[in-house]
Coordinates of C-alpha atoms in Angstrom, one line a residue:
Chain A
M1 CA 0.0 0.0 0.0
T2 CA 2.8 2.4 0.8
A3 CA 4.4 1.8 -2.6
V4 CA 1.1 2.4 -4.4
S5 CA 0.4 5.6 -2.4
D6 CA 4.0 6.8 -3.0
Q7 CA 3.4 6.2 -6.7
S8 CA 0.2 8.2 -6.6
D9 CA 1.9 11.0 -4.7
A10 CA 4.6 11.2 -7.3
L11 CA 2.0 11.3 -10.1
F12 CA -0.1 14.0 -8.5
R13 CA 3.1 16.0 -7.8
A14 CA 4.1 15.7 -11.5
M15 CA 0.6 16.7 -12.5
R16 CA 0.6 19.8 -10.3
E17 CA 4.1 20.8 -11.5
T18 CA 3.3 20.3 -15.1
A19 CA 0.1 22.2 -14.9
A20 CA 1.8 25.1 -13.1
A21 CA 4.6 25.2 -15.7
V22 CA 2.2 25.1 -18.6
D23 CA 0.3 28.0 -17.0
R24 CA 3.5 30.0 -16.7
R25 CA 4.3 29.4 -20.3
F26 CA 0.8 30.5 -21.4
N27 CA 1.0 33.5 -19.2
A28 CA 4.3 34.5 -20.8
V29 CA 3.2 34.1 -24.4
L30 CA -0.4 35.2 -24.3
L31 CA 0.2 38.9 -23.7
Q32 CA -2.4 41.1 -22.1
S33 CA -3.2 44.1 -24.2
D34 CA -4.7 47.5 -23.7
G35 CA -5.4 48.0 -27.4
L36 CA -8.5 47.0 -29.2
E37 CA -7.4 43.3 -29.2
H38 CA -7.7 43.2 -25.4
R39 CA -11.1 41.3 -25.4
L40 CA -9.6 38.6 -27.6
M41 CA -6.5 38.2 -25.5
E42 CA -8.6 38.2 -22.3
A43 CA -10.9 35.5 -23.7
T44 CA -7.9 33.4 -24.8
R45 CA -6.2 33.7 -21.4
Y46 CA -9.6 32.8 -19.8
A47 CA -9.7 29.6 -21.8
S48 CA -6.0 28.7 -21.6
I49 CA -4.7 29.5 -18.1
G50 CA -5.5 27.5 -15.0
A51 CA -7.7 25.1 -16.8
G52 CA -7.8 21.4 -17.5
K53 CA -5.9 18.4 -16.3
R54 CA -3.0 19.0 -18.7
L55 CA -2.9 15.3 -19.4
R56 CA -1.3 15.8 -22.8
P57 CA 1.5 18.0 -21.5
L58 CA 2.0 15.3 -18.8
L59 CA 2.4 12.7 -21.5
V60 CA 5.0 14.8 -23.2
V61 CA 6.9 15.2 -19.9
G62 CA 6.6 11.5 -19.3
S63 CA 7.9 10.4 -22.7
A64 CA 10.6 13.1 -22.6
Q65 CA 11.9 11.7 -19.3
L66 CA 12.7 8.4 -21.1
F67 CA 15.4 10.0 -23.2
G68 CA 16.8 12.5 -20.7
V69 CA 15.2 15.5 -22.5
D70 CA 15.2 18.9 -20.8
L71 CA 12.0 19.6 -18.9
S72 CA 11.8 23.1 -20.4
S73 CA 11.6 21.5 -23.9
A74 CA 8.9 19.2 -22.8
I75 CA 6.9 22.0 -21.3
Q76 CA 7.2 24.1 -24.4
V77 CA 5.9 21.2 -26.6
G78 CA 3.3 20.4 -24.0
T79 CA 2.0 24.0 -24.1
A80 CA 1.8 23.7 -27.9
V81 CA -0.3 20.5 -27.7
E82 CA -2.5 22.3 -25.1
C83 CA -3.0 25.2 -27.5
I84 CA -4.4 22.7 -30.0
H85 CA -6.5 20.9 -27.4
T86 CA -7.9 24.1 -26.0
Y87 CA -8.7 25.6 -29.4
S88 CA -10.6 22.4 -30.3
L89 CA -12.6 22.6 -27.1
I90 CA -13.5 26.3 -27.7
H91 CA -14.6 25.5 -31.3
D92 CA -16.5 22.3 -30.4
D93 CA -18.4 24.1 -27.7
L94 CA -19.8 26.7 -30.2
P95 CA -23.6 26.8 -30.8
A96 CA -22.9 25.7 -34.4
M97 CA -21.1 22.6 -33.1
D98 CA -22.0 20.9 -29.7
D99 CA -23.5 24.0 -28.2
D100 CA -22.1 23.6 -24.6
D101 CA -22.3 26.2 -21.8
L102 CA -20.0 24.6 -19.3
R103 CA -16.3 23.5 -19.8
R104 CA -13.6 22.8 -17.3
G105 CA -16.0 23.9 -14.5
K106 CA -16.8 27.4 -15.9
A107 CA -18.7 29.1 -18.7
T108 CA -17.5 28.2 -22.2
V109 CA -15.7 31.0 -24.1
H110 CA -18.6 31.9 -26.4
K111 CA -20.9 32.2 -23.3
A112 CA -18.4 34.3 -21.3
Y113 CA -17.6 36.4 -24.3
D114 CA -19.2 35.9 -27.7
D115 CA -19.1 33.5 -30.7
A116 CA -16.8 35.7 -32.9
T117 CA -14.3 36.0 -30.0
A118 CA -14.4 32.3 -29.5
I119 CA -13.8 31.5 -33.1
L120 CA -10.8 33.9 -33.2
A121 CA -9.4 32.7 -29.9
G122 CA -9.4 29.2 -31.3
D123 CA -7.8 30.3 -34.6
G124 CA -5.1 32.2 -32.8
L125 CA -4.3 29.4 -30.4
Q126 CA -3.8 27.0 -33.3
A127 CA -1.2 29.4 -34.9
L128 CA 0.4 29.8 -31.5
A129 CA 0.9 26.0 -31.2
F130 CA 3.1 26.1 -34.3
E131 CA 4.9 29.3 -33.4
L132 CA 5.9 27.6 -30.1
L133 CA 7.2 24.5 -31.8
A134 CA 9.2 26.5 -34.3
S135 CA 10.9 28.5 -31.6
E136 CA 14.5 27.8 -30.7
E137 CA 13.3 27.4 -27.1
T138 CA 11.8 24.1 -28.1
H139 CA 15.0 22.4 -29.2
A140 CA 18.4 23.6 -30.6
D141 CA 18.2 21.3 -33.7
P142 CA 15.9 22.7 -36.4
R143 CA 15.5 19.1 -37.7
V144 CA 13.7 18.2 -34.4
R145 CA 11.6 21.3 -34.5
V146 CA 10.4 20.7 -38.0
E147 CA 9.6 17.1 -37.2
L148 CA 7.5 18.2 -34.3
V149 CA 5.6 20.7 -36.6
A150 CA 5.0 17.9 -39.2
A151 CA 3.7 15.5 -36.5
L152 CA 1.5 18.0 -34.7
S153 CA 0.0 19.4 -37.9
R154 CA -0.8 15.8 -39.1
A155 CA -2.3 14.9 -35.8
S156 CA -4.6 17.9 -35.6
G157 CA -5.7 18.3 -39.2
F158 CA -8.0 16.5 -41.7
G159 CA -6.3 13.2 -41.1
G160 CA -6.4 13.6 -37.3
M161 CA -8.5 15.6 -34.9
V162 CA -10.4 17.7 -37.3
G163 CA -11.3 14.7 -39.4
G164 CA -12.4 12.8 -36.4
Q165 CA -14.7 15.6 -35.3
A166 CA -16.3 15.7 -38.8
I167 CA -16.9 11.9 -38.6
D168 CA -18.4 12.4 -35.1
I169 CA -20.8 15.0 -36.4
A170 CA -21.7 13.1 -39.5
A171 CA -22.4 9.9 -37.5
E172 CA -25.1 11.7 -35.5
T173 CA -27.3 12.0 -38.7
E174 CA -25.9 9.7 -41.3
S175 CA -25.4 6.3 -39.8
E176 CA -25.1 4.1 -36.7
L177 CA -21.5 3.3 -36.0
D178 CA -20.2 -0.2 -35.0
L179 CA -17.3 -0.8 -32.7
G180 CA -14.7 -0.7 -35.6
A181 CA -16.1 2.6 -36.8
I182 CA -16.1 4.1 -33.3
T183 CA -12.5 2.9 -32.8
H184 CA -11.5 4.6 -36.0
L185 CA -13.3 7.8 -35.1
Q186 CA -11.7 8.0 -31.6
R187 CA -8.2 7.2 -33.0
L188 CA -8.6 10.4 -35.0
K189 CA -10.6 12.6 -32.7
T190 CA -8.8 12.1 -29.4
G191 CA -6.2 9.5 -30.2
A192 CA -4.1 11.5 -32.7
L193 CA -3.3 14.3 -30.2
I194 CA -2.6 11.8 -27.4
G195 CA -0.4 9.9 -29.8
F196 CA 1.5 13.1 -30.7
S197 CA 2.0 13.9 -27.0
V198 CA 3.6 10.5 -26.4
E199 CA 5.6 10.5 -29.6
A200 CA 6.9 14.0 -28.9
G201 CA 9.4 12.8 -26.2
G202 CA 10.8 10.4 -28.8
I203 CA 11.2 13.2 -31.3
L204 CA 12.8 15.5 -28.8
G205 CA 15.1 12.7 -27.6
K206 CA 15.9 11.4 -31.1
A207 CA 14.8 8.0 -30.1
D208 CA 15.5 5.0 -32.3
P209 CA 12.7 3.3 -34.3
Y210 CA 12.4 0.5 -31.7
H211 CA 11.6 2.8 -28.9
R212 CA 9.3 4.9 -31.1
E213 CA 7.3 1.9 -31.9
A214 CA 7.0 1.0 -28.2
L215 CA 5.7 4.6 -27.5
R216 CA 3.2 4.3 -30.4
G217 CA 1.8 1.1 -28.9
Y218 CA 1.5 2.7 -25.5
A219 CA -0.2 5.7 -26.9
Q220 CA -2.8 3.8 -29.0
N221 CA -3.9 1.8 -25.9
V222 CA -3.9 4.8 -23.5
G223 CA -5.8 6.8 -26.1
L224 CA -8.6 4.3 -26.4
A225 CA -8.7 3.7 -22.6
F226 CA -9.0 7.4 -22.1
Q227 CA -11.9 7.6 -24.5
I228 CA -13.8 4.7 -22.9
A229 CA -13.2 6.4 -19.5
D230 CA -14.6 9.6 -21.0
D231 CA -17.7 7.7 -22.2
L232 CA -18.1 6.2 -18.7
L233 CA -17.9 9.6 -17.1
D234 CA -20.6 10.9 -19.5
V235 CA -22.9 8.1 -18.3
E236 CA -22.0 8.0 -14.6
G237 CA -20.3 11.3 -13.8
D238 CA -21.8 14.2 -12.0
P239 CA -21.6 17.5 -14.1
E240 CA -20.2 19.4 -11.1
S241 CA -17.2 17.2 -10.5
V242 CA -16.7 16.4 -14.3
G243 CA -16.8 20.1 -15.0
K244 CA -18.9 19.8 -18.2
A245 CA -22.4 18.6 -19.1
T246 CA -22.9 14.8 -18.8
Q247 CA -25.4 12.4 -20.3
K248 CA -24.8 14.1 -23.6
D249 CA -24.1 11.0 -25.6
E250 CA -27.3 9.3 -24.7
E251 CA -29.4 12.4 -25.3
A252 CA -27.9 12.7 -28.7
G253 CA -28.5 9.0 -29.4
K254 CA -24.8 8.6 -30.0
A255 CA -23.2 5.2 -30.3
T256 CA -20.2 5.0 -27.9
F257 CA -18.0 2.3 -26.5
V258 CA -20.3 2.2 -23.5
S259 CA -23.6 2.1 -25.4
L260 CA -22.3 -0.8 -27.6
L261 CA -20.4 -2.8 -24.9
G262 CA -22.4 -1.9 -21.7
V263 CA -20.8 -0.3 -18.6
D264 CA -19.2 -3.5 -17.2
R265 CA -17.6 -4.7 -20.4
A266 CA -16.5 -1.2 -21.3
R267 CA -14.8 -0.8 -17.9
A268 CA -13.1 -4.2 -18.4
Q269 CA -12.0 -3.2 -21.8
A270 CA -10.4 0.0 -20.6
K271 CA -8.6 -1.9 -17.9
Y272 CA -7.3 -4.4 -20.5
L273 CA -6.1 -1.6 -22.7
V274 CA -4.1 0.0 -19.8
E275 CA -2.4 -3.4 -19.2
Q276 CA -1.5 -3.5 -22.9
A277 CA -0.2 0.0 -22.7
L278 CA 2.0 -0.9 -19.7
E279 CA 3.4 -3.9 -21.5
H280 CA 4.6 -1.8 -24.4
I281 CA 6.8 0.3 -22.1
E282 CA 8.0 -2.5 -19.9
D283 CA 11.6 -2.3 -21.3
F284 CA 12.0 1.3 -20.3
G285 CA 12.5 0.6 -16.6
E286 CA 12.3 3.2 -13.8
E287 CA 12.3 6.2 -16.2
A288 CA 8.8 5.2 -17.4
S289 CA 7.2 5.4 -14.0
L290 CA 5.4 8.7 -14.9
L291 CA 4.0 7.1 -18.1
R292 CA 2.9 4.1 -16.0
G293 CA 1.2 6.4 -13.5
V294 CA -0.6 8.3 -16.2
A295 CA -1.9 5.1 -17.9
R296 CA -3.4 3.9 -14.6
F297 CA -4.8 7.4 -13.8
V298 CA -6.6 7.6 -17.1
I299 CA -9.2 5.0 -16.1
T300 CA -9.5 6.0 -12.4
R301 CA -10.0 9.7 -12.8
D302 CA -13.3 11.4 -11.9
K303 CA -13.1 14.2 -14.4
Chain B
M1 CA 2.5 50.6 -75.7
T2 CA 3.8 47.3 -76.9
A3 CA 6.2 47.1 -74.0
V4 CA 3.4 47.8 -71.5
S5 CA 1.1 45.2 -73.0
D6 CA 3.9 42.7 -73.1
Q7 CA 4.4 43.3 -69.4
S8 CA 0.7 42.7 -68.8
D9 CA 0.7 39.6 -70.9
A10 CA 3.6 38.2 -68.9
L11 CA 1.9 39.1 -65.6
F12 CA -1.4 37.5 -66.6
R13 CA 0.4 34.4 -67.9
A14 CA 2.2 34.1 -64.5
M15 CA -1.1 34.6 -62.7
R16 CA -2.8 31.8 -64.7
E17 CA 0.1 29.5 -64.3
T18 CA 0.4 30.1 -60.6
A19 CA -3.3 29.7 -60.0
A20 CA -3.3 26.4 -62.0
A21 CA -0.3 25.1 -60.0
V22 CA -1.8 26.0 -56.7
D23 CA -5.0 24.2 -57.7
R24 CA -3.1 21.1 -58.7
R25 CA -1.4 21.2 -55.3
F26 CA -4.7 21.5 -53.4
N27 CA -6.2 18.7 -55.5
A28 CA -3.3 16.5 -54.6
V29 CA -3.4 17.1 -50.8
L30 CA -7.1 17.6 -50.2
L31 CA -8.1 14.0 -50.7
Q32 CA -11.6 13.1 -51.6
S33 CA -13.1 10.6 -49.2
D34 CA -16.0 8.1 -49.3
G35 CA -16.0 7.8 -45.5
L36 CA -18.0 9.9 -43.1
E37 CA -15.6 12.8 -43.5
H38 CA -16.6 13.2 -47.2
R39 CA -18.8 16.3 -46.5
L40 CA -15.9 18.1 -44.8
M41 CA -13.4 17.3 -47.6
E42 CA -15.9 18.3 -50.3
A43 CA -16.6 21.6 -48.5
T44 CA -12.8 22.2 -48.1
R45 CA -12.2 21.5 -51.8
Y46 CA -15.2 23.7 -52.7
A47 CA -13.5 26.6 -50.8
S48 CA -10.0 25.9 -51.9
I49 CA -9.8 24.8 -55.5
G50 CA -10.4 27.1 -58.5
A51 CA -11.0 30.1 -56.4
G52 CA -9.5 33.5 -55.9
K53 CA -6.8 35.6 -57.6
R54 CA -4.0 33.6 -55.8
L55 CA -2.3 37.0 -55.3
R56 CA -0.3 35.7 -52.2
P57 CA 1.1 32.6 -54.0
L58 CA 2.0 35.0 -56.9
L59 CA 4.0 37.1 -54.5
V60 CA 5.8 34.0 -53.2
V61 CA 6.6 33.1 -56.8
G62 CA 7.8 36.6 -57.6
S63 CA 10.1 36.9 -54.6
A64 CA 11.4 33.4 -55.1
Q65 CA 12.4 34.3 -58.6
L66 CA 14.8 36.9 -57.3
F67 CA 17.0 34.2 -55.7
G68 CA 16.7 31.4 -58.2
V69 CA 14.5 29.3 -56.0
D70 CA 12.8 26.3 -57.6
L71 CA 9.2 27.0 -58.7
S72 CA 7.9 23.9 -57.0
S73 CA 9.2 25.2 -53.6
A74 CA 7.4 28.5 -54.2
I75 CA 4.2 26.8 -55.2
Q76 CA 4.3 24.7 -52.1
V77 CA 4.7 27.7 -49.9
G78 CA 2.2 29.7 -51.9
T79 CA -0.3 26.9 -51.3
A80 CA 0.4 27.0 -47.6
V81 CA -0.3 30.8 -47.5
E82 CA -3.5 30.2 -49.5
C83 CA -4.6 27.6 -46.9
I84 CA -4.3 30.4 -44.3
H85 CA -6.0 33.0 -46.5
T86 CA -8.8 30.6 -47.4
Y87 CA -9.5 29.5 -43.8
S88 CA -9.6 33.2 -42.7
L89 CA -12.2 33.9 -45.4
I90 CA -14.3 30.9 -44.4
H91 CA -14.3 31.9 -40.8
D92 CA -14.8 35.6 -41.4
D93 CA -17.9 34.9 -43.6
L94 CA -19.6 32.9 -40.7
P95 CA -22.9 34.4 -39.3
A96 CA -21.1 35.0 -36.0
M97 CA -18.5 37.1 -37.8
D98 CA -19.3 39.2 -41.0
D99 CA -22.2 37.0 -42.1
D100 CA -21.6 37.0 -45.8
D101 CA -23.4 34.9 -48.4
L102 CA -21.2 35.4 -51.4
R103 CA -17.4 34.9 -51.8
R104 CA -15.2 34.6 -54.8
G105 CA -18.4 34.7 -56.9
K106 CA -20.1 31.7 -55.2
A107 CA -22.0 30.8 -52.1
T108 CA -19.9 31.0 -48.9
V109 CA -19.0 27.6 -47.3
H110 CA -21.5 27.9 -44.4
K111 CA -24.2 28.7 -47.0
A112 CA -23.3 25.9 -49.4
Y113 CA -22.8 23.4 -46.5
D114 CA -23.3 24.5 -42.8
D115 CA -21.7 26.4 -40.0
A116 CA -20.1 23.4 -38.3
T117 CA -18.5 22.2 -41.6
A118 CA -17.3 25.7 -42.3
I119 CA -15.6 26.0 -38.9
L120 CA -13.9 22.6 -39.3
A121 CA -12.9 23.3 -42.9
G122 CA -11.1 26.4 -41.7
D123 CA -9.5 24.6 -38.8
G124 CA -8.2 21.8 -41.0
L125 CA -6.9 24.3 -43.6
Q126 CA -4.8 26.0 -41.0
A127 CA -3.2 22.7 -39.9
L128 CA -2.6 21.9 -43.5
A129 CA -0.7 25.1 -44.0
F130 CA 1.9 24.1 -41.5
E131 CA 2.0 20.5 -42.7
L132 CA 2.8 21.7 -46.1
L133 CA 5.6 24.0 -44.9
A134 CA 7.1 21.2 -42.7
S135 CA 7.2 18.8 -45.6
E136 CA 10.5 18.0 -47.4
E137 CA 8.9 19.0 -50.6
T138 CA 9.1 22.6 -49.4
H139 CA 12.9 22.8 -49.1
A140 CA 15.7 20.3 -48.4
D141 CA 17.1 22.3 -45.5
P142 CA 15.1 21.9 -42.2
R143 CA 16.4 25.3 -41.1
V144 CA 14.5 26.9 -44.0
R145 CA 11.4 24.9 -43.3
V146 CA 11.3 25.8 -39.7
E147 CA 11.9 29.5 -40.4
L148 CA 8.9 29.5 -42.8
V149 CA 6.8 27.9 -40.0
A150 CA 7.9 30.5 -37.5
A151 CA 7.2 33.4 -40.0
L152 CA 3.8 32.1 -41.1
S153 CA 2.6 31.3 -37.6
R154 CA 3.5 34.8 -36.4
A155 CA 1.9 36.4 -39.5
S156 CA -1.4 34.5 -39.0
G157 CA -1.8 34.5 -35.2
F158 CA -2.6 37.0 -32.4
G159 CA 0.2 39.3 -33.5
G160 CA -0.9 39.2 -37.1
M161 CA -4.0 38.3 -39.0
V162 CA -6.2 37.0 -36.1
G163 CA -5.2 40.0 -34.0
G164 CA -6.1 42.4 -36.8
Q165 CA -9.5 40.7 -37.3
A166 CA -10.2 41.2 -33.6
I167 CA -9.3 44.9 -33.8
D168 CA -11.5 45.2 -36.8
I169 CA -14.5 43.8 -34.9
A170 CA -13.8 45.8 -31.8
A171 CA -13.6 49.0 -33.8
E172 CA -17.1 48.6 -35.0
T173 CA -18.5 49.1 -31.6
E174 CA -15.8 50.5 -29.4
S175 CA -14.3 53.4 -31.1
E176 CA -13.8 55.5 -34.2
L177 CA -10.4 54.7 -35.8
D178 CA -8.1 57.4 -37.1
L179 CA -5.7 57.0 -40.0
G180 CA -2.9 55.7 -37.8
A181 CA -5.1 53.1 -36.1
I182 CA -6.5 51.9 -39.5
T183 CA -3.0 51.6 -40.8
H184 CA -2.1 49.5 -37.8
L185 CA -5.2 47.3 -38.2
Q186 CA -4.5 46.7 -41.8
R187 CA -0.8 45.9 -41.3
L188 CA -2.0 43.1 -39.1
K189 CA -5.2 42.0 -40.8
T190 CA -4.1 41.8 -44.4
G191 CA -0.5 43.2 -44.3
A192 CA 1.1 40.4 -42.3
L193 CA 0.1 37.6 -44.7
I194 CA 1.1 39.7 -47.7
G195 CA 4.4 40.4 -45.9
F196 CA 5.0 36.7 -45.3
S197 CA 4.3 35.9 -48.9
V198 CA 7.0 38.4 -50.1
E199 CA 9.4 37.4 -47.3
A200 CA 9.0 33.7 -48.2
G201 CA 11.2 34.0 -51.3
G202 CA 13.9 35.5 -49.2
I203 CA 13.7 32.7 -46.7
L204 CA 13.7 30.0 -49.4
G205 CA 16.6 31.7 -51.2
K206 CA 18.5 32.4 -47.9
A207 CA 18.7 36.0 -48.9
D208 CA 21.1 38.4 -47.0
P209 CA 19.7 41.0 -44.6
Y210 CA 20.0 43.8 -47.1
H211 CA 17.8 42.1 -49.6
R212 CA 15.3 41.0 -46.9
E213 CA 14.9 44.6 -45.8
A214 CA 14.2 45.6 -49.4
L215 CA 11.5 42.9 -49.6
R216 CA 10.0 44.1 -46.4
G217 CA 9.8 47.6 -47.7
Y218 CA 8.1 46.4 -50.9
A219 CA 5.6 44.3 -48.9
Q220 CA 4.6 47.0 -46.5
N221 CA 3.8 49.4 -49.3
V222 CA 2.1 46.8 -51.5
G223 CA 0.0 45.6 -48.6
L224 CA -1.4 49.0 -47.8
A225 CA -2.0 49.8 -51.5
F226 CA -3.8 46.5 -51.7
Q227 CA -6.1 47.4 -48.8
I228 CA -6.9 50.9 -50.2
A229 CA -7.8 49.3 -53.5
D230 CA -10.0 46.9 -51.6
D231 CA -11.7 49.7 -49.8
L232 CA -12.2 51.5 -53.2
L233 CA -13.7 48.3 -54.7
D234 CA -16.1 48.2 -51.7
V235 CA -17.3 51.7 -52.5
E236 CA -17.2 51.6 -56.3
G237 CA -17.2 48.0 -57.3
D238 CA -20.1 45.9 -58.6
P239 CA -20.8 42.8 -56.5
E240 CA -21.0 40.6 -59.6
S241 CA -17.5 41.4 -60.9
V242 CA -16.0 41.8 -57.4
G243 CA -17.4 38.4 -56.5
K244 CA -18.5 39.4 -53.0
A245 CA -20.9 41.9 -51.4
T246 CA -19.9 45.6 -51.7
Q247 CA -20.9 48.8 -49.9
K248 CA -20.4 46.8 -46.7
D249 CA -18.0 49.2 -45.0
E250 CA -20.4 52.2 -45.3
E251 CA -23.4 50.1 -44.2
A252 CA -21.4 49.0 -41.1
G253 CA -20.4 52.6 -40.5
K254 CA -16.8 51.5 -40.7
A255 CA -13.9 53.9 -40.9
T256 CA -11.6 53.0 -43.9
F257 CA -8.9 54.7 -45.8
V258 CA -11.6 55.8 -48.3
S259 CA -14.0 57.1 -45.7
L260 CA -11.2 59.1 -44.0
L261 CA -9.3 60.3 -47.1
G262 CA -12.1 60.5 -49.8
V263 CA -12.0 58.6 -53.0
D264 CA -9.6 60.8 -54.9
R265 CA -7.0 61.1 -52.1
A266 CA -7.2 57.4 -51.4
R267 CA -6.5 56.6 -55.0
A268 CA -3.6 59.0 -55.1
Q269 CA -2.2 57.5 -51.9
A270 CA -2.5 53.9 -53.3
K271 CA -0.6 55.1 -56.4
Y272 CA 2.1 56.7 -54.3
L273 CA 2.5 53.5 -52.2
V274 CA 3.0 51.5 -55.3
E275 CA 5.7 53.8 -56.5
Q276 CA 7.4 53.5 -53.1
A277 CA 7.1 49.7 -53.4
L278 CA 8.8 49.8 -56.8
E279 CA 11.7 51.9 -55.4
H280 CA 12.4 49.3 -52.7
I281 CA 13.0 46.6 -55.4
E282 CA 14.8 48.8 -57.9
D283 CA 18.2 47.1 -57.3
F284 CA 16.9 43.7 -58.2
G285 CA 16.9 44.3 -62.0
E286 CA 15.1 42.2 -64.5
E287 CA 14.4 39.3 -62.1
A288 CA 11.9 41.6 -60.2
S289 CA 9.6 42.1 -63.2
L290 CA 6.9 39.9 -61.7
L291 CA 7.0 41.7 -58.4
R292 CA 6.8 45.0 -60.3
G293 CA 3.8 43.7 -62.3
V294 CA 2.0 42.6 -59.2
A295 CA 2.5 45.9 -57.5
R296 CA 1.0 47.8 -60.4
F297 CA -1.8 45.2 -60.8
V298 CA -2.9 45.6 -57.1
I299 CA -4.4 49.1 -57.7
T300 CA -5.8 48.5 -61.2
R301 CA -7.6 45.2 -60.5
D302 CA -11.4 45.1 -60.6
K303 CA -11.9 42.3 -58.1

């Protein structure tokens, strides 16, 4: 028990430190303004600072640790991923998309400000993600920086997150998805960005193909486990602790892992996926303890 | 007269060839799909292919010519800029923003499809811009590719195009802009992306600081001349030939170069800016004939 609670302590400490470091980075790069753009910058800071679990930056930090990469590089890349993740939440919450009022425990950006500001805040955050990656603060080697840009742009574009979101919307009206189709959708919609976050440590650390393959295996399993946990929270979670509306999938008549498998089998499947994830990174030894902690956390979290 | 019409012939040939090459590039990278993402890809192709003057790609081609850069590199970068420009038009046209029905002579994306699809098409195009720049097809040297990413992300983000758009929206309700404030707004909103397009040839060609400074001077003047011409088209143009709604600035009570200077002084100012632009690139000789042609075209165009 002591060993387990020590592990949890270490994980929660890493989570707090990563979240604080990402906040500092956002605070430094999202400048407040007293010009006419002040409302946009205020809204962007409102959405970006002090919000979210910072799970993706934590995955960057965890994978960077495997290869002795500087923490400051990992935080820079983690902040870039969080730019993409945050912009996607802002846009997804718009009335024209999911029309949500609550996100990360507070009013969504278009509710607290307005739709135009929310669209622009998202657009600006996407550009900022690539500006951060291209900066020399990310890594001294331009080869590494451009590889990060290539990987993040692929993960967030038509062949990744944006494509997944389009499939998700189309599925509501056009067809009933089966398990294979939902797996494909989630690999794009949430899996691609989680995959990038894990891969990023390997890119920063110039890892060899064998280690990169191990990271990919870990990421695919953690990504799906994360999504099943999200579906379970939507069914069982309380909006107040989850920080966003729940029961949305059922109301929308959406097929999910939980609606297709049932709660018990979905939970068992998530647990199995986490075990698979852990196997992929077995060879890494002690350095992988953070990635192990995150994998276990993904299915035990309550938000 | 023959010399002038030869120059025009050469310019219009370059415009046609550049537009065709950008269309081919879009056609190759925006894959059609028979999956659930087909509607998104169809909408994105609708917005991107066969549309617009491709003025920004032409500026990339023109500046790349000064340094003997491969045309295929210039077209790749030009397509990336056009991704950003096209996404900004799609998002600006949304009901939550300018609420326009007509663009480039056809229905806007949210009219032809729907708001959610328009938001996602724009988001995906922005990611695609950086994916194109990061690709080895852009340039063999990763240093060059990452410099292009840094420059384009700055030009399109909070300190560039997105920031300018936010100022433009705020100005409608918050204050009456004077000439200095409008110049600042336009430097961000349209000038930054035009500036990147001209700068891109210098980055691709690893130009020395002296030549880069000359390009910057050219770009600043051409950018403002372009905007004044745009304002004049809004006042005097016919929606059918311009391909979008006109008289919008006056209806919105917006201060523009034309509302502040009057038609005659605005036209004289645009002409003066073009002369300034030409002076900046005087030293480049014959290789700069395309950039000279574009500068003159900017204030004589009818759309």
